[in-house]
């Protein structure tokens, strides 16, 4: 790539440091989301929700490690799409990004839908769809203003959420209804229940998409080869720990798991712990959490669309340009908001069935990318440490992710496979029926620290992406 071409490529601004990155990821994960599926997954796992979270966290930590390894070699925006594209080629990269896009596109929609449901319950005079659209417009405006502005909002959201969770955990410990000997029973599945745990963990895996969201911020982070891998690990560990703690306290407060409505189990839990006052506060914080989650999920998917537009895989004029005033991908943000308008016509059950397939498929590809890139790339070494870090751990990550993937419902597979088929058609058209290679990502990494021997520049990348 010539210097003139590099200068023309739009670049995001490096404004984020590690604390802001972790807050971004945790806000995306939305710790109060544990209450969204509390009753549903408790039923799915026969009262072993904490154990299902432990299983999901173990699998996700392996995959988070693989994300960190890939960021060290490719510290630029693009998520799983970019990693699989660099390692397996443009066609596989496009299909990976397209599959993950299913989850990313619908995640903001689910947040807007949930916000509309809860706000309509509190203010029934205003239709649910109107609330959803109002929250959508505010989120769009904040994201247009820029990721630095968003990072300030996420700090507020996480602060309020932390206060609610601390209150719940403290009061829940006091209101515990089980003896000391039974306190950890929800962590110990009975014989024959592992399939139930796998099914529950597959649902819960979507809660950990925050670390993939962190990887999309690599072009906006200071020293991304250090801060992004560390941010990914911290986001996954802290978020998973919070999920497990809240689920465990819930099992102590309501060990019978007898909720009048599994969809509203979170509100019932809060009422059991702190009465109607805490239940009302929970509703307010939950809506705020939906707002924060929608804001960061919309920001993340817009950056993936921006990368693909800048790459030529989507129309560059619409998606591959940044707003000259705010430096944000406005075209991509508007497109995501347009899809999220489905929150006005879909039910929560219909929305949820559309997600999870893409996330687990993309996680599998990232694990495979580490193995191929570090163990089979040009000039790689096969020492004991490399075989452990770049072979065994991502291999376990791939196997465990596929295990969860196969535990998804049939409806999820139908939606996912149809979405993939549409992606194959689009790829065939854009490459003239696979006779041309999709364009390569070209990232400006000027100012980043030079990679060490283990993080050497990928084959074919040296003259193209480095300036």
mmCIF file of N, CA and C in Angstrom, residues 61-117:
data_model
loop_
_atom_site.group_PDB
_atom_site.id
_atom_site.type_symbol
_atom_site.label_atom_id
_atom_site.label_comp_id
_atom_site.label_asym_id
_atom_site.label_seq_id
_atom_site.Cartn_x
_atom_site.Cartn_y
_atom_site.Cartn_z
ATOM 1 N N UNK A 61 -13.232 -18.060 29.142
ATOM 2 C CA UNK A 61 -11.872 -17.642 29.481
ATOM 3 C C UNK A 61 -10.874 -18.209 28.476
ATOM 4 N N UNK A 62 -11.095 -19.444 28.021
ATOM 5 C CA UNK A 62 -10.237 -20.018 26.994
ATOM 6 C C UNK A 62 -10.328 -19.222 25.700
ATOM 7 N N UNK A 63 -11.550 -18.861 25.324
ATOM 8 C CA UNK A 63 -11.738 -18.084 24.103
ATOM 9 C C UNK A 63 -11.216 -16.658 24.274
ATOM 10 N N UNK A 64 -11.386 -16.072 25.452
ATOM 11 C CA UNK A 64 -10.848 -14.734 25.715
ATOM 12 C C UNK A 64 -9.330 -14.733 25.567
ATOM 13 N N UNK A 65 -8.694 -15.790 26.011
ATOM 14 C CA UNK A 65 -7.233 -15.928 25.826
ATOM 15 C C UNK A 65 -6.880 -15.914 24.345
ATOM 16 N N UNK A 66 -7.679 -16.586 23.529
ATOM 17 C CA UNK A 66 -7.407 -16.621 22.092
ATOM 18 C C UNK A 66 -7.596 -15.244 21.467
ATOM 19 N N UNK A 67 -8.607 -14.507 21.908
ATOM 20 C CA UNK A 67 -8.781 -13.130 21.421
ATOM 21 C C UNK A 67 -7.558 -12.295 21.750
ATOM 22 N N UNK A 68 -7.063 -12.437 22.977
ATOM 23 C CA UNK A 68 -5.880 -11.683 23.371
ATOM 24 C C UNK A 68 -4.671 -12.011 22.525
ATOM 25 N N UNK A 69 -4.499 -13.277 22.188
ATOM 26 C CA UNK A 69 -3.371 -13.681 21.346
ATOM 27 C C UNK A 69 -3.478 -13.048 19.957
ATOM 28 N N UNK A 70 -4.673 -13.000 19.399
ATOM 29 C CA UNK A 70 -4.828 -12.442 18.058
ATOM 30 C C UNK A 70 -4.645 -10.925 18.051
ATOM 31 N N UNK A 71 -5.087 -10.252 19.113
ATOM 32 C CA UNK A 71 -4.913 -8.802 19.181
ATOM 33 C C UNK A 71 -3.429 -8.438 19.172
ATOM 34 N N UNK A 72 -2.589 -9.270 19.752
ATOM 35 C CA UNK A 72 -1.160 -8.978 19.794
ATOM 36 C C UNK A 72 -0.553 -8.896 18.395
ATOM 37 N N UNK A 73 -1.085 -9.641 17.474
ATOM 38 C CA UNK A 73 -0.569 -9.598 16.106
ATOM 39 C C UNK A 73 -1.346 -8.642 15.217
ATOM 40 N N UNK A 74 -2.626 -8.439 15.529
ATOM 41 C CA UNK A 74 -3.469 -7.588 14.678
ATOM 42 C C UNK A 74 -4.203 -6.567 15.537
ATOM 43 N N UNK A 75 -3.500 -5.542 16.042
ATOM 44 C CA UNK A 75 -4.131 -4.561 16.929
ATOM 45 C C UNK A 75 -4.910 -3.502 16.163
ATOM 46 N N UNK A 76 -6.020 -3.895 15.562
ATOM 47 C CA UNK A 76 -6.846 -2.952 14.804
ATOM 48 C C UNK A 76 -8.293 -3.402 14.890
ATOM 49 N N UNK A 77 -9.209 -2.514 14.519
ATOM 50 C CA UNK A 77 -10.636 -2.815 14.664
ATOM 51 C C UNK A 77 -11.064 -3.930 13.717
ATOM 52 N N UNK A 78 -12.069 -4.708 14.123
ATOM 53 C CA UNK A 78 -12.576 -5.726 13.227
ATOM 54 C C UNK A 78 -13.067 -6.991 13.876
ATOM 55 N N UNK A 79 -12.662 -7.287 15.121
ATOM 56 C CA UNK A 79 -13.186 -8.413 15.850
ATOM 57 C C UNK A 79 -12.815 -9.747 15.184
ATOM 58 N N UNK A 80 -13.653 -10.784 15.426
ATOM 59 C CA UNK A 80 -13.369 -12.110 14.886
ATOM 60 C C UNK A 80 -13.265 -12.088 13.367
ATOM 61 N N UNK A 81 -13.985 -11.178 12.734
ATOM 62 C CA UNK A 81 -13.919 -11.026 11.270
ATOM 63 C C UNK A 81 -12.494 -10.785 10.809
ATOM 64 N N UNK A 82 -11.810 -9.858 11.473
ATOM 65 C CA UNK A 82 -10.467 -9.499 11.047
ATOM 66 C C UNK A 82 -9.489 -10.643 11.269
ATOM 67 N N UNK A 83 -9.602 -11.307 12.431
ATOM 68 C CA UNK A 83 -8.650 -12.368 12.738
ATOM 69 C C UNK A 83 -8.762 -13.524 11.759
ATOM 70 N N UNK A 84 -9.980 -13.987 11.507
ATOM 71 C CA UNK A 84 -10.147 -15.106 10.580
ATOM 72 C C UNK A 84 -9.805 -14.691 9.157
ATOM 73 N N UNK A 85 -10.026 -13.419 8.821
ATOM 74 C CA UNK A 85 -9.667 -12.944 7.484
ATOM 75 C C UNK A 85 -8.163 -12.961 7.290
ATOM 76 N N UNK A 86 -7.425 -12.478 8.277
ATOM 77 C CA UNK A 86 -5.970 -12.438 8.183
ATOM 78 C C UNK A 86 -5.363 -13.831 8.140
ATOM 79 N N UNK A 87 -5.957 -14.761 8.862
ATOM 80 C CA UNK A 87 -5.360 -16.089 9.002
ATOM 81 C C UNK A 87 -5.861 -17.059 7.939
ATOM 82 N N UNK A 88 -7.175 -17.055 7.664
ATOM 83 C CA UNK A 88 -7.756 -18.030 6.749
ATOM 84 C C UNK A 88 -8.118 -17.454 5.390
ATOM 85 N N UNK A 89 -7.972 -16.145 5.226
ATOM 86 C CA UNK A 89 -8.286 -15.531 3.945
ATOM 87 C C UNK A 89 -9.599 -14.772 3.966
ATOM 88 N N UNK A 90 -9.796 -13.980 2.923
ATOM 89 C CA UNK A 90 -10.930 -13.074 2.870
ATOM 90 C C UNK A 90 -12.281 -13.737 2.862
ATOM 91 N N UNK A 91 -12.407 -14.877 2.166
ATOM 92 C CA UNK A 91 -13.714 -15.532 2.084
ATOM 93 C C UNK A 91 -14.171 -16.024 3.457
ATOM 94 N N UNK A 92 -13.277 -16.703 4.170
ATOM 95 C CA UNK A 92 -13.615 -17.200 5.506
ATOM 96 C C UNK A 92 -13.838 -16.030 6.453
ATOM 97 N N UNK A 93 -13.012 -14.986 6.306
ATOM 98 C CA UNK A 93 -13.165 -13.806 7.148
ATOM 99 C C UNK A 93 -14.523 -13.167 6.983
ATOM 100 N N UNK A 94 -14.954 -13.031 5.735
ATOM 101 C CA UNK A 94 -16.266 -12.427 5.491
ATOM 102 C C UNK A 94 -17.374 -13.258 6.135
ATOM 103 N N UNK A 95 -17.343 -14.568 5.937
ATOM 104 C CA UNK A 95 -18.405 -15.418 6.481
ATOM 105 C C UNK A 95 -18.390 -15.425 8.010
ATOM 106 N N UNK A 96 -17.191 -15.360 8.606
ATOM 107 C CA UNK A 96 -17.114 -15.273 10.065
ATOM 108 C C UNK A 96 -17.727 -13.974 10.561
ATOM 109 N N UNK A 97 -17.340 -12.869 9.918
ATOM 110 C CA UNK A 97 -17.896 -11.578 10.308
ATOM 111 C C UNK A 97 -19.389 -11.498 10.076
ATOM 112 N N UNK A 98 -19.833 -12.072 8.965
ATOM 113 C CA UNK A 98 -21.258 -12.058 8.646
ATOM 114 C C UNK A 98 -22.049 -12.857 9.674
ATOM 115 N N UNK A 99 -21.526 -14.015 10.077
ATOM 116 C CA UNK A 99 -22.205 -14.848 11.065
ATOM 117 C C UNK A 99 -22.278 -14.142 12.413
ATOM 118 N N UNK A 100 -21.160 -13.533 12.837
ATOM 119 C CA UNK A 100 -21.148 -12.801 14.101
ATOM 120 C C UNK A 100 -22.061 -11.583 14.036
ATOM 121 N N UNK A 101 -22.203 -11.023 12.839
ATOM 122 C CA UNK A 101 -23.058 -9.849 12.673
ATOM 123 C C UNK A 101 -24.494 -10.142 13.080
ATOM 124 N N UNK A 102 -24.936 -11.388 12.943
ATOM 125 C CA UNK A 102 -26.291 -11.765 13.345
ATOM 126 C C UNK A 102 -26.515 -11.418 14.810
ATOM 127 N N UNK A 103 -25.535 -11.752 15.661
ATOM 128 C CA UNK A 103 -25.653 -11.458 17.080
ATOM 129 C C UNK A 103 -25.534 -9.965 17.349
ATOM 130 N N UNK A 104 -24.533 -9.352 16.737
ATOM 131 C CA UNK A 104 -24.274 -7.943 17.001
ATOM 132 C C UNK A 104 -25.427 -7.050 16.545
ATOM 133 N N UNK A 105 -26.011 -7.370 15.407
ATOM 134 C CA UNK A 105 -27.103 -6.548 14.904
ATOM 135 C C UNK A 105 -28.339 -6.637 15.798
ATOM 136 N N UNK A 106 -28.583 -7.821 16.352
ATOM 137 C CA UNK A 106 -29.796 -8.007 17.131
ATOM 138 C C UNK A 106 -29.624 -7.712 18.611
ATOM 139 N N UNK A 107 -28.389 -7.636 19.099
ATOM 140 C CA UNK A 107 -28.192 -7.325 20.515
ATOM 141 C C UNK A 107 -28.744 -5.950 20.892
ATOM 142 N N UNK A 108 -28.444 -4.875 20.133
ATOM 143 C CA UNK A 108 -29.072 -3.594 20.480
ATOM 144 C C UNK A 108 -30.596 -3.674 20.429
ATOM 145 N N UNK A 109 -31.119 -4.415 19.455
ATOM 146 C CA UNK A 109 -32.570 -4.554 19.338
ATOM 147 C C UNK A 109 -33.155 -5.182 20.595
ATOM 148 N N UNK A 110 -32.493 -6.220 21.131
ATOM 149 C CA UNK A 110 -32.984 -6.865 22.348
ATOM 150 C C UNK A 110 -32.957 -5.891 23.522
ATOM 151 N N UNK A 111 -31.893 -5.078 23.606
ATOM 152 C CA UNK A 111 -31.808 -4.092 24.689
ATOM 153 C C UNK A 111 -32.919 -3.048 24.583
ATOM 154 N N UNK A 112 -33.191 -2.559 23.361
ATOM 155 C CA UNK A 112 -34.263 -1.592 23.177
ATOM 156 C C UNK A 112 -35.620 -2.218 23.502
ATOM 157 N N UNK A 113 -35.775 -3.481 23.122
ATOM 158 C CA UNK A 113 -37.026 -4.192 23.393
ATOM 159 C C UNK A 113 -37.248 -4.338 24.898
ATOM 160 N N UNK A 114 -36.206 -4.740 25.629
ATOM 161 C CA UNK A 114 -36.317 -4.900 27.077
ATOM 162 C C UNK A 114 -36.591 -3.561 27.760
ATOM 163 N N UNK A 115 -35.897 -2.507 27.308
ATOM 164 C CA UNK A 115 -36.140 -1.181 27.883
ATOM 165 C C UNK A 115 -37.590 -0.757 27.663
ATOM 166 N N UNK A 116 -38.104 -1.022 26.459
ATOM 167 C CA UNK A 116 -39.493 -0.684 26.166
ATOM 168 C C UNK A 116 -40.468 -1.457 27.032
ATOM 169 N N UNK A 117 -40.183 -2.749 27.260
ATOM 170 C CA UNK A 117 -41.067 -3.588 28.084
ATOM 171 C C UNK A 117 -41.156 -3.049 29.507
#
